Coordinates of C-alpha atoms in Angstrom, one line a residue:
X1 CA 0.0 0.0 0.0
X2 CA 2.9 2.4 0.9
X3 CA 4.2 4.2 3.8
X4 CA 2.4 5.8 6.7
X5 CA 4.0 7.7 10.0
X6 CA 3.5 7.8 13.7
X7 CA 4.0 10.4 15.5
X8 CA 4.3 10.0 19.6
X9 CA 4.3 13.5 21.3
X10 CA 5.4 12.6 24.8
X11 CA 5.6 14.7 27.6
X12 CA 9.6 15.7 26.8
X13 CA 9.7 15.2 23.1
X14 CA 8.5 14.1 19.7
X15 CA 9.4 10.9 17.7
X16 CA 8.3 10.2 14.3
X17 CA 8.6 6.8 12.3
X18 CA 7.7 6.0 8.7
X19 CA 7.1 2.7 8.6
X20 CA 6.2 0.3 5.3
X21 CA 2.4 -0.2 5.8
X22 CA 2.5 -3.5 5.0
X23 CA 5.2 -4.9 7.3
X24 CA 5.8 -2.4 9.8
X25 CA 9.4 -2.2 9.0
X26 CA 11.0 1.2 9.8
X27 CA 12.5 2.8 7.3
X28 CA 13.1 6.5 8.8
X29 CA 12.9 8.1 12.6
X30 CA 12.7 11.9 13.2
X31 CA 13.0 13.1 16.8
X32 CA 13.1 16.1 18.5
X33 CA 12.9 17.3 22.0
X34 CA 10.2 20.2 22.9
X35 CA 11.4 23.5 23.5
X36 CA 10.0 23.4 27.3
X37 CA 11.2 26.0 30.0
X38 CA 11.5 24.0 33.2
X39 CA 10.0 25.3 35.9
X40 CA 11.5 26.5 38.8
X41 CA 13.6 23.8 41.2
X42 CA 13.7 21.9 37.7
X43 CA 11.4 19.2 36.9
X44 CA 8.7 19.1 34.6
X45 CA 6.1 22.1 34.3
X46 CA 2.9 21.3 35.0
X47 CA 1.4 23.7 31.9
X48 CA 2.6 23.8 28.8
X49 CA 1.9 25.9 25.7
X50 CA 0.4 23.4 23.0
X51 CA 2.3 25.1 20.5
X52 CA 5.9 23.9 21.9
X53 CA 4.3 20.6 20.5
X54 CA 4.1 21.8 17.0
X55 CA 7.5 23.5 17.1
X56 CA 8.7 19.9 18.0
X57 CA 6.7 18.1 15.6
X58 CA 7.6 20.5 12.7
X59 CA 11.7 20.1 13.6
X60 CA 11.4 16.2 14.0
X61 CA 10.0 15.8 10.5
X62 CA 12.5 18.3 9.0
X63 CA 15.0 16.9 6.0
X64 CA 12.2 15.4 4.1
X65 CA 11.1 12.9 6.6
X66 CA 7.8 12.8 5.8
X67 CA 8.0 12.8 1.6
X68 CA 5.8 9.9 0.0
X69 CA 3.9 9.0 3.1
X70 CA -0.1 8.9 2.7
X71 CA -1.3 8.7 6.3
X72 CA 0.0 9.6 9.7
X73 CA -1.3 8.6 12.9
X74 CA -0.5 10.7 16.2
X75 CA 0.1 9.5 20.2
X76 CA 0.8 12.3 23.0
X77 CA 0.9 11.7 26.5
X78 CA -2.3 11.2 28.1
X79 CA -4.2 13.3 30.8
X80 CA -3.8 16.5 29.1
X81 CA -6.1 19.1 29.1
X82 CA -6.2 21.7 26.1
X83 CA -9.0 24.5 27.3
X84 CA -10.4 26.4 24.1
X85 CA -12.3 29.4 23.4
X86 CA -15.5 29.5 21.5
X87 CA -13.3 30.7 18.7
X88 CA -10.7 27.5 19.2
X89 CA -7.8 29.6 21.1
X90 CA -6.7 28.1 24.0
X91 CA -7.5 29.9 26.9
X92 CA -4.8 28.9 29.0
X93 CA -1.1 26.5 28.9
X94 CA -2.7 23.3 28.6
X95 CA -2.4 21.2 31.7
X96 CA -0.2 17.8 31.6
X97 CA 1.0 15.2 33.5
X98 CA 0.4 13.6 37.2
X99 CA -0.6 17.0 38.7
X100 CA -0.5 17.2 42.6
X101 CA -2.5 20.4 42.5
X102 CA -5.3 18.7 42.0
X103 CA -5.1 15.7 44.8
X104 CA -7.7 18.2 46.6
X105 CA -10.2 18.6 43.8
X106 CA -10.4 14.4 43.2
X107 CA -11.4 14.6 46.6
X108 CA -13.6 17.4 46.3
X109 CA -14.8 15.1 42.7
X110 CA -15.8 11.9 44.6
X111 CA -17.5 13.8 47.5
X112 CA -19.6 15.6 44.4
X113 CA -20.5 12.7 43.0
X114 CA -21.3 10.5 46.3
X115 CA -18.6 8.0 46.5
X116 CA -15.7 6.1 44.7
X117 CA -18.3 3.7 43.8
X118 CA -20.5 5.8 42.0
X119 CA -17.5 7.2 39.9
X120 CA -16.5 3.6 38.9
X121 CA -20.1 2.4 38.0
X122 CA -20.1 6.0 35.9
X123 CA -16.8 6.4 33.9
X124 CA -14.9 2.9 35.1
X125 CA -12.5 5.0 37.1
X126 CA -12.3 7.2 40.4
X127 CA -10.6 10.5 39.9
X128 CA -7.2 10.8 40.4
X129 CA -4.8 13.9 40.2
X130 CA -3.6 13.5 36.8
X131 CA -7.1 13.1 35.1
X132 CA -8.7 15.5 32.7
X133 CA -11.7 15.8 34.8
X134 CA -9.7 16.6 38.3
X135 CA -7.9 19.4 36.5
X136 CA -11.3 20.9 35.7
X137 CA -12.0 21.2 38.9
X138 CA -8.9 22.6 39.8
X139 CA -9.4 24.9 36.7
X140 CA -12.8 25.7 38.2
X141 CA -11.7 26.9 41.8
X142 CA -8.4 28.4 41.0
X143 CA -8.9 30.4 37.4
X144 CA -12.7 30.5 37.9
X145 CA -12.4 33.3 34.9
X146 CA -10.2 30.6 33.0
X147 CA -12.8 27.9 33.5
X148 CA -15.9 30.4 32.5
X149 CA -14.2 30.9 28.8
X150 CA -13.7 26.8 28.2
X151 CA -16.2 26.2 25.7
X152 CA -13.8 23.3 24.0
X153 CA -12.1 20.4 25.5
X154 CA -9.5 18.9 23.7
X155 CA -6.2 16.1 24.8
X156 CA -3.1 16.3 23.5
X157 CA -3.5 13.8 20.6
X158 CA -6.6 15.9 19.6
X159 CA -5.1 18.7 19.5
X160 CA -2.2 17.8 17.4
X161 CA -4.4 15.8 14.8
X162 CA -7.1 19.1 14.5
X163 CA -4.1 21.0 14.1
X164 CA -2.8 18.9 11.4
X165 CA -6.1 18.7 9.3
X166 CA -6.2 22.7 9.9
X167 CA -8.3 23.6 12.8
X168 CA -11.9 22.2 10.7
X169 CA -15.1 22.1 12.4
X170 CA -14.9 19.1 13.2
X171 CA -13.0 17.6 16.5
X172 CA -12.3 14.5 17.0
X173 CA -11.2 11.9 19.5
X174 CA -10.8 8.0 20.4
X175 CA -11.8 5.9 22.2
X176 CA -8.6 5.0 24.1
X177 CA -7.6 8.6 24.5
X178 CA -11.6 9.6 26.0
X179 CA -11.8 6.3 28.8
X180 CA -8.9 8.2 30.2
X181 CA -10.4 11.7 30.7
X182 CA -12.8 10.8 33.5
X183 CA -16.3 12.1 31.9
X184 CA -16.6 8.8 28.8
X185 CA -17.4 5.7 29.7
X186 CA -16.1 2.7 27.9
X187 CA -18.6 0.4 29.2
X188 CA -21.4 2.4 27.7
X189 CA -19.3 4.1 25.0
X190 CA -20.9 7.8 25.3
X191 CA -19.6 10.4 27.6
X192 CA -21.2 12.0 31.1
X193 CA -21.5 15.5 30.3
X194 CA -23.1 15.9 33.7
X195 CA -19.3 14.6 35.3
X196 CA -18.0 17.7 33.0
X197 CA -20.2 20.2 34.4
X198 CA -19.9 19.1 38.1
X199 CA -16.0 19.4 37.8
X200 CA -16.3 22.7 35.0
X201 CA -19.0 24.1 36.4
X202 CA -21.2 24.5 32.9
X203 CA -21.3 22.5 29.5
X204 CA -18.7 22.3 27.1
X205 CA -18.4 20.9 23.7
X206 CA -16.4 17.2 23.5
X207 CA -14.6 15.8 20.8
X208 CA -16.9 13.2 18.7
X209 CA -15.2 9.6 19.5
X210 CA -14.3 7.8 16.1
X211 CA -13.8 4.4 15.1
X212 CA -10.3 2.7 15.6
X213 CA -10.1 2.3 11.9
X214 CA -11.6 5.5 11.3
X215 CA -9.8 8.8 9.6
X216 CA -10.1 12.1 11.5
X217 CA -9.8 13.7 8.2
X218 CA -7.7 14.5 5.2
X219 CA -5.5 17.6 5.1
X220 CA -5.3 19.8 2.2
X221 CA -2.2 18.1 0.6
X222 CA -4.2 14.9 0.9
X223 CA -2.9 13.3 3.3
X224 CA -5.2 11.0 5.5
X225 CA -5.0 11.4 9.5
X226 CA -6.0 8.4 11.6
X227 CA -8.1 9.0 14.8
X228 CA -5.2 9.3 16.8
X229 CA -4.9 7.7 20.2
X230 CA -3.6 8.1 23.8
X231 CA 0.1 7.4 24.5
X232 CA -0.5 4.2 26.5
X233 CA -2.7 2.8 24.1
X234 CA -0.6 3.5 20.9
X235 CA 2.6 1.3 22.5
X236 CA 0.0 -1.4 23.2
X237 CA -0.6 -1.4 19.7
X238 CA 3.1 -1.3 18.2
X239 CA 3.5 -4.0 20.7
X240 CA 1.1 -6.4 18.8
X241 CA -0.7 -7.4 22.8
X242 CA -3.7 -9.5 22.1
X243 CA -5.7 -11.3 24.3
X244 CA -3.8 -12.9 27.0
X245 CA -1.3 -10.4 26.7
X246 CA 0.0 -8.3 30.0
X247 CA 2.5 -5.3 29.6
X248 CA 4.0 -4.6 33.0
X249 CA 5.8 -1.4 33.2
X250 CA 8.8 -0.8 35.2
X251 CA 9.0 2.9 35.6
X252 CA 9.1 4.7 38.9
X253 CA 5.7 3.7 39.7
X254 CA 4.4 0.6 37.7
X255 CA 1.7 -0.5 36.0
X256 CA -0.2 -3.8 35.1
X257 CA -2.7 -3.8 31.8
X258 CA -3.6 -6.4 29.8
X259 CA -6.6 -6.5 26.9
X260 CA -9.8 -8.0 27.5
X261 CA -13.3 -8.2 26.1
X262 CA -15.2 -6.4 28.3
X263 CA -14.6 -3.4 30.5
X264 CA -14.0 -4.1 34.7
X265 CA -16.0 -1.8 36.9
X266 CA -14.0 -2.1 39.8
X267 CA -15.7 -0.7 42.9
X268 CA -12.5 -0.2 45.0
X269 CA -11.0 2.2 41.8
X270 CA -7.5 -0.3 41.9
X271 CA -8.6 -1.0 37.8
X272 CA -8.9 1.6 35.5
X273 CA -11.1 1.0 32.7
X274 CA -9.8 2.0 29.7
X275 CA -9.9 1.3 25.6
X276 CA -7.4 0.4 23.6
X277 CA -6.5 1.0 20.2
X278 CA -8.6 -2.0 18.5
X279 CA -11.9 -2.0 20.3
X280 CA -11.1 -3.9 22.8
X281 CA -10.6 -2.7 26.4
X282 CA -7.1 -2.5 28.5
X283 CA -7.8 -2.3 32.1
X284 CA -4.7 -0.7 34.0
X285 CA -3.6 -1.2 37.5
X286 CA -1.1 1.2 38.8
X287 CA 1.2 0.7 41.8
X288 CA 3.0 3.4 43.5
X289 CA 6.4 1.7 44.1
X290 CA 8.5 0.1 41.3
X291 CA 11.8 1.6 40.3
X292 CA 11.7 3.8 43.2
X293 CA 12.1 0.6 45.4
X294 CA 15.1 -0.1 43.9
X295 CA 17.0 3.7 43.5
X296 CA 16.0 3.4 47.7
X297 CA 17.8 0.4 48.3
X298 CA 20.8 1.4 45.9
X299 CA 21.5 4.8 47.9
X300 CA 20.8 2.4 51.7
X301 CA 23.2 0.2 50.5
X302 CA 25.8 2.7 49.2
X303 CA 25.6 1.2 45.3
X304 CA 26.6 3.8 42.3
X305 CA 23.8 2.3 40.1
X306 CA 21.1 -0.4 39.8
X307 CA 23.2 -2.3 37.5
X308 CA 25.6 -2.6 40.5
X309 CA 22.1 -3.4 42.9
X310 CA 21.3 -6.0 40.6
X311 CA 25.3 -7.4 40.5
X312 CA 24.5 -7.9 44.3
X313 CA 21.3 -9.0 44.5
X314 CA 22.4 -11.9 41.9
X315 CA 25.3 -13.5 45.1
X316 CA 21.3 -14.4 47.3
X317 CA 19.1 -16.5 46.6
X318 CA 15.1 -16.9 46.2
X319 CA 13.5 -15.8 49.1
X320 CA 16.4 -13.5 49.9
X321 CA 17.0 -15.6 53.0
X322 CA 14.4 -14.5 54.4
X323 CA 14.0 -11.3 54.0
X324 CA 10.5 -9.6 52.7
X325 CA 10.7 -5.9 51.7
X326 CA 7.1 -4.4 51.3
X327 CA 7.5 -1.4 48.7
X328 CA 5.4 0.8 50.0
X329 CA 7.6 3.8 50.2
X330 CA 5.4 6.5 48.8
X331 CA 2.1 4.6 50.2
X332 CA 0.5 2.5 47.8
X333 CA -2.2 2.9 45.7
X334 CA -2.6 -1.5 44.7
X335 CA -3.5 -1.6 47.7
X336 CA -5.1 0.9 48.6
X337 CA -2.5 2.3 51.4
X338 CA -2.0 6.1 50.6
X339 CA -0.6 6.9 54.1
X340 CA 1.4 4.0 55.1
X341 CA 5.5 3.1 55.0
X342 CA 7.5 0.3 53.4
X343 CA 8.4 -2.7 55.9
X344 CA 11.1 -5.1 56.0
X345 CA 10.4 -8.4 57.5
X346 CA 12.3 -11.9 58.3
X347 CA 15.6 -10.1 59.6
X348 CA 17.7 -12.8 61.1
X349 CA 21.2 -12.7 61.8
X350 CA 22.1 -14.5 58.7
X351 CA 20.1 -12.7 56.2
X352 CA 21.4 -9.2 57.6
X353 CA 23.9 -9.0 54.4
X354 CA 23.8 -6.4 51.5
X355 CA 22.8 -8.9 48.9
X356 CA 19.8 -10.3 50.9
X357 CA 18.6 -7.2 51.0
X358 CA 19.1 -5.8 47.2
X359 CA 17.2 -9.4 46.2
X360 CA 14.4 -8.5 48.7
X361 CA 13.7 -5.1 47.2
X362 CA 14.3 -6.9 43.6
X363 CA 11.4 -9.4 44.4
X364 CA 9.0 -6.7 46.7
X365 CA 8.9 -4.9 43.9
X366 CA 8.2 -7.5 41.2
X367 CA 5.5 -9.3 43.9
X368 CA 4.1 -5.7 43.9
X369 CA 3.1 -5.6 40.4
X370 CA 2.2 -9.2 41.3
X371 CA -0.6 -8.0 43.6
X372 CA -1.5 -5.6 40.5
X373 CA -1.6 -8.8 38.2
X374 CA -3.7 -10.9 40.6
X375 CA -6.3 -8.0 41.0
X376 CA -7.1 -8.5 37.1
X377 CA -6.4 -11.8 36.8
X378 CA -9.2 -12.1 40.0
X379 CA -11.2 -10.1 37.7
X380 CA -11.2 -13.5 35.0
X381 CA -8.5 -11.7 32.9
X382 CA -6.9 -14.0 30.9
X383 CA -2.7 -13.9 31.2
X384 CA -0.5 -16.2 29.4
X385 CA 2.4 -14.0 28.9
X386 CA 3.8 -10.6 30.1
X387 CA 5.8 -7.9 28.2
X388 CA 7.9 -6.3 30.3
X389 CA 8.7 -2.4 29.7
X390 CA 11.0 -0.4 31.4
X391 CA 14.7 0.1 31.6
X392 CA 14.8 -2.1 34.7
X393 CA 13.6 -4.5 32.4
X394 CA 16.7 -5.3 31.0
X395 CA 18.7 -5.8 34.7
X396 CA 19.5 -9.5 35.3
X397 CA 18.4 -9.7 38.7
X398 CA 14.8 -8.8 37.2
X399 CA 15.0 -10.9 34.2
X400 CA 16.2 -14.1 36.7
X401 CA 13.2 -13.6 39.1
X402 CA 10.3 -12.3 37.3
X403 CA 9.0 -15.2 35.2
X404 CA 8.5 -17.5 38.4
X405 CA 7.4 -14.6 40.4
X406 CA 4.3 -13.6 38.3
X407 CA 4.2 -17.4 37.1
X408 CA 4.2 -17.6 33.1
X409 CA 5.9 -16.5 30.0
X410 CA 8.0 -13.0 29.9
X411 CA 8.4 -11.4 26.7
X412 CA 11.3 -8.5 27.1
X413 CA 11.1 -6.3 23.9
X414 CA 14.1 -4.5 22.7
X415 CA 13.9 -0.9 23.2
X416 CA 11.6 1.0 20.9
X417 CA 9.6 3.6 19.6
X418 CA 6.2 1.5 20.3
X419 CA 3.8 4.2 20.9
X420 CA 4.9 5.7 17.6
X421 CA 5.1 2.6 15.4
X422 CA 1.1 2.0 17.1
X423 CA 0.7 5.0 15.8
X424 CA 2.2 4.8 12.1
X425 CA -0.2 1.0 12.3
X426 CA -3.3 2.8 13.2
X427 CA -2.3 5.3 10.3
X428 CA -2.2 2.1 7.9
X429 CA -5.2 0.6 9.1
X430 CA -7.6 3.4 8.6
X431 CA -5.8 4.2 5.1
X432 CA -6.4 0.5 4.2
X433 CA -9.9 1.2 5.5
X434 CA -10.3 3.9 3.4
X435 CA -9.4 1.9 0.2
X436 CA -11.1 -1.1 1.2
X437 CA -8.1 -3.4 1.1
X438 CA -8.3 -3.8 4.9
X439 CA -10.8 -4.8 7.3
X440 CA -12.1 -1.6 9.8
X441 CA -12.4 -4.5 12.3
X442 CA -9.2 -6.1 12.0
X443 CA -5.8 -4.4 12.1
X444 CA -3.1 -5.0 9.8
X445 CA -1.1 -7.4 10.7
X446 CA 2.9 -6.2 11.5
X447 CA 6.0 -8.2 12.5
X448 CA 6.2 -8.6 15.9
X449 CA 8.6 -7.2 18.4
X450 CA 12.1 -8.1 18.3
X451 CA 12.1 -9.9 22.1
X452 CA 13.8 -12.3 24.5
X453 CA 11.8 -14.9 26.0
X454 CA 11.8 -16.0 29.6
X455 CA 10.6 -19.2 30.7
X456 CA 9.9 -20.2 34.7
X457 CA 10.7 -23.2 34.1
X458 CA 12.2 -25.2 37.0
X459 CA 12.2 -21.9 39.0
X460 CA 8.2 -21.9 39.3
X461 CA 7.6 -23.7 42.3
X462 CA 10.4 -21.8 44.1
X463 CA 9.2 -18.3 42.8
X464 CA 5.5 -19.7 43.7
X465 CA 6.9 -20.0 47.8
X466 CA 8.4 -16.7 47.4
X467 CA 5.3 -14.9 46.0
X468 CA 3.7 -16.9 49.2
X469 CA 5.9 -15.5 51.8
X470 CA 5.0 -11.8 49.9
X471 CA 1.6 -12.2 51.0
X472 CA 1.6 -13.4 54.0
X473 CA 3.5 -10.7 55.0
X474 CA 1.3 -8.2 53.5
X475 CA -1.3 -9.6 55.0
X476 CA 0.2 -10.0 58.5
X477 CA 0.9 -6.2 58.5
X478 CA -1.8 -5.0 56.6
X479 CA -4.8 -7.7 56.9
X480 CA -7.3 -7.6 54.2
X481 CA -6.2 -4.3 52.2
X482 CA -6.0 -6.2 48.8
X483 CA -9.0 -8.6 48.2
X484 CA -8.8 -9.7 44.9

């Protein structure tokens, strides 16, 4: 058919492939980073001005990149909120990113609304301080004059793809990047503009949610423009996860999703109920504590590096001796334990030795995102293999204990872009749609993922009786907080 390009607008830079639609081999990159200001004390500002996007998306397709392709898809971070004007300006920086300025307003949010269990039968999720709907709120009671000119509300992805197709009438969005807004439910596939109003304060006008395989439009050099779709959803898709797929992400915090047919309403608000990319759903579960629980044990043990942690946690063994670290050292969210502390457990003369220690905070974390796997897979989510994301993912301490831990296959890709090659396969599928040489309900089929495999093998039983000793240490200290 040709060549199509995805385009992954993350919350530090852009990346563009151009990919052959037929195969999904790469045959050019583009990258650039965005032309931020950091805030003050560093770190990442909390608004941005959309337009430092484009600036990045125009210089990362510079030299040509982009000659001979026919369709481009778009990803961009997810839980953004672009505020526009009747007239399509924005009316403030859009907000981005996990933003603790609104921990007070998802409170505020639930109270509104009655409970956390009236949020999750509503929108499959309870409000947290990075969602769309939580930073109206905030938007409301801070910049009240702010909130009073929204009549638009567009994400990141949006955005980017109305921008593309020159600001038409028409907005669009999909259904991925909508389940994680807070006010559209993927359960009954329409949004709640009553959730929009209680947070805003009035009505607003909301992207129209497209088909996976759907084109958002054509621009005026003809060149088609898939729906687009949320960050998290596109590298689910470049991945090629099916059904009994997991990914398990090793980033400070972790995450657990995996597809599934039908969307979880989860009453406690541990699963988040998202789309994916395809039409199916991709239920998340989040845990405070991954990477972090390692960088803490690195700098208690006096290690330069968690190459060096792992190097040490290699010389234990299983079970660490003894020793059970619970990660809990920002709270934890799976389970629900915002205001509690890690705890180390089993301390015995013998197992008070550096090593037993690095392999205990080595396997607390990975039971962890254990706990986060069981709550889905107590949910009748099928898992028969786990991708494993994350530079962490590629330390041999991780790679020698996960497959037993979480008991089944692990698939380690090699790094890549994945949210912008799901992005360039979206692009191909709705372009095949649009000539009718593809299926708008099956995606094209692209080579997978260069990966290692990782087998439990003999090591099950043995990671099994670690995973045992996890939990009842969890629940000896904390009884009952995770019923899955």
């Amino acid at each position: 058919m040709g060549i199509v390009a995805g385009l992954d607008s993350s919350p530090d830079f852009t990346r563009i492939v151009v990919c052959d639609s037929d195969t999904g081999a790469v045959l050019r990159q583009g990258y650039a980073p965005h032309p931020l200001e950091s805030p003050e004390g560093g770190g990442r500002p909390a608004d941005v001005d959309p337009q430092a996007w484009l600036l990045s998306l125009g210089e990362a397709a510079g030299g040509g990149l982009l000659e001979g392709v026919q369709a481009i898809g778009v990803s961009a971070q997810a839980n953004s909120v672009v505020p526009l004007d009747a007239q399509g300006n924005t009316v403030r920086p859009a907000m981005v990113g996990g933003d603790k300025r609104a921990q007070v307003a998802a409170a505020d949010l639930i109270d509104g609304l009655g409970s956390r269990e009236a949020w999750a039968q509503a929108v499959g999720s309870v409000p947290q301080a990075a969602q769309p709907v939580t930073k109206l709120r905030w938007l409301a009671r801070n910049e009240p004059e702010a909130a009073a000119r929204t009549a638009v509300l567009l994400q990141a992805h949006d955005w980017l793809v109305w921008q593309l197709l020159g600001r038409p009438v028409r907005r669009t969005t999909d259904r991925g990047g909508a389940s994680g807004t807070g006010y559209w439910s993927a359960a009954t596939g329409g949004y709640r503009p009553d959730l929009v109003e209680l947070a805003l304060g009035h009505q607003v006008m909301l992207p129209e949610v497209i088909g996976p395989a759907e084109a958002a439009g054509t621009t005026p050099e003809g060149l088609l423009i898939s729906a687009g779709t949320g960050e998290t959803q596109a590298a689910a898709f470049g991945l090629g996860i099916g059904l009994g797929d997991a990914v398990v992400s090793l980033g400070a915090s972790g995450s657990v999703m995996a597809v599934h047919t039908e969307p979880l309403v989860d009453q406690s608000g541990m699963i988040t109920a998202l789309a994916d990319a395809t039409g199916m759903h991709l239920p998340v579960v989040t845990t405070l504590n991954a990477v972090r629980t390692l960088r803490g044990a690195a700098e208690l043990l006096g290690v330069p590096d968690l190459e060096s942690l792992s190097e040490l946690a290699m010389k234990s063994t299983p079970g660490a001796h003894g020793l059970v670290l619970l990660p809990y050292l920002e709270g934890e969210r799976t389970p629900n334990l915002p205001h509690t502390a890690g705890t180390l457990a089993g301390l015995r003369r013998e197992s008070m030795r550096p090593e037993h220690l690095a392999r205990a905070a080595f396997e607390g974390m990975l039971c962890g995102l254990g706990d986060a796997l069981d709550v889905l897979r107590g949910r009748g989510v099928d898992v028969r293999r786990i991708f494993l994301l994350g530079a962490a993912a590629e330390l041999p301490a991780v790679q020698a204990a996960a497959p037993a831990l979480f008991g089944t296959q692990v698939v380690v890709p090699q790094p890549a872009d994945y949210a912008a090659i799901g992005s360039a396969r979206q692009a191909a599928w709705a372009l095949g749609a649009s000539q009718g040489t593809l299926d708008p309900r099956t995606p094209p089929v692209w080579q997978g993922a260069v990966a290692q495999v990782l087998e439990p093998g003999e090591e099950l039983a043995v990671g099994q009786a670690v995973r045992q000793q996890f939990v009842s240490v969890r629940e000896q200290t904390h009884p009952g907080a995770l019923r899955t």
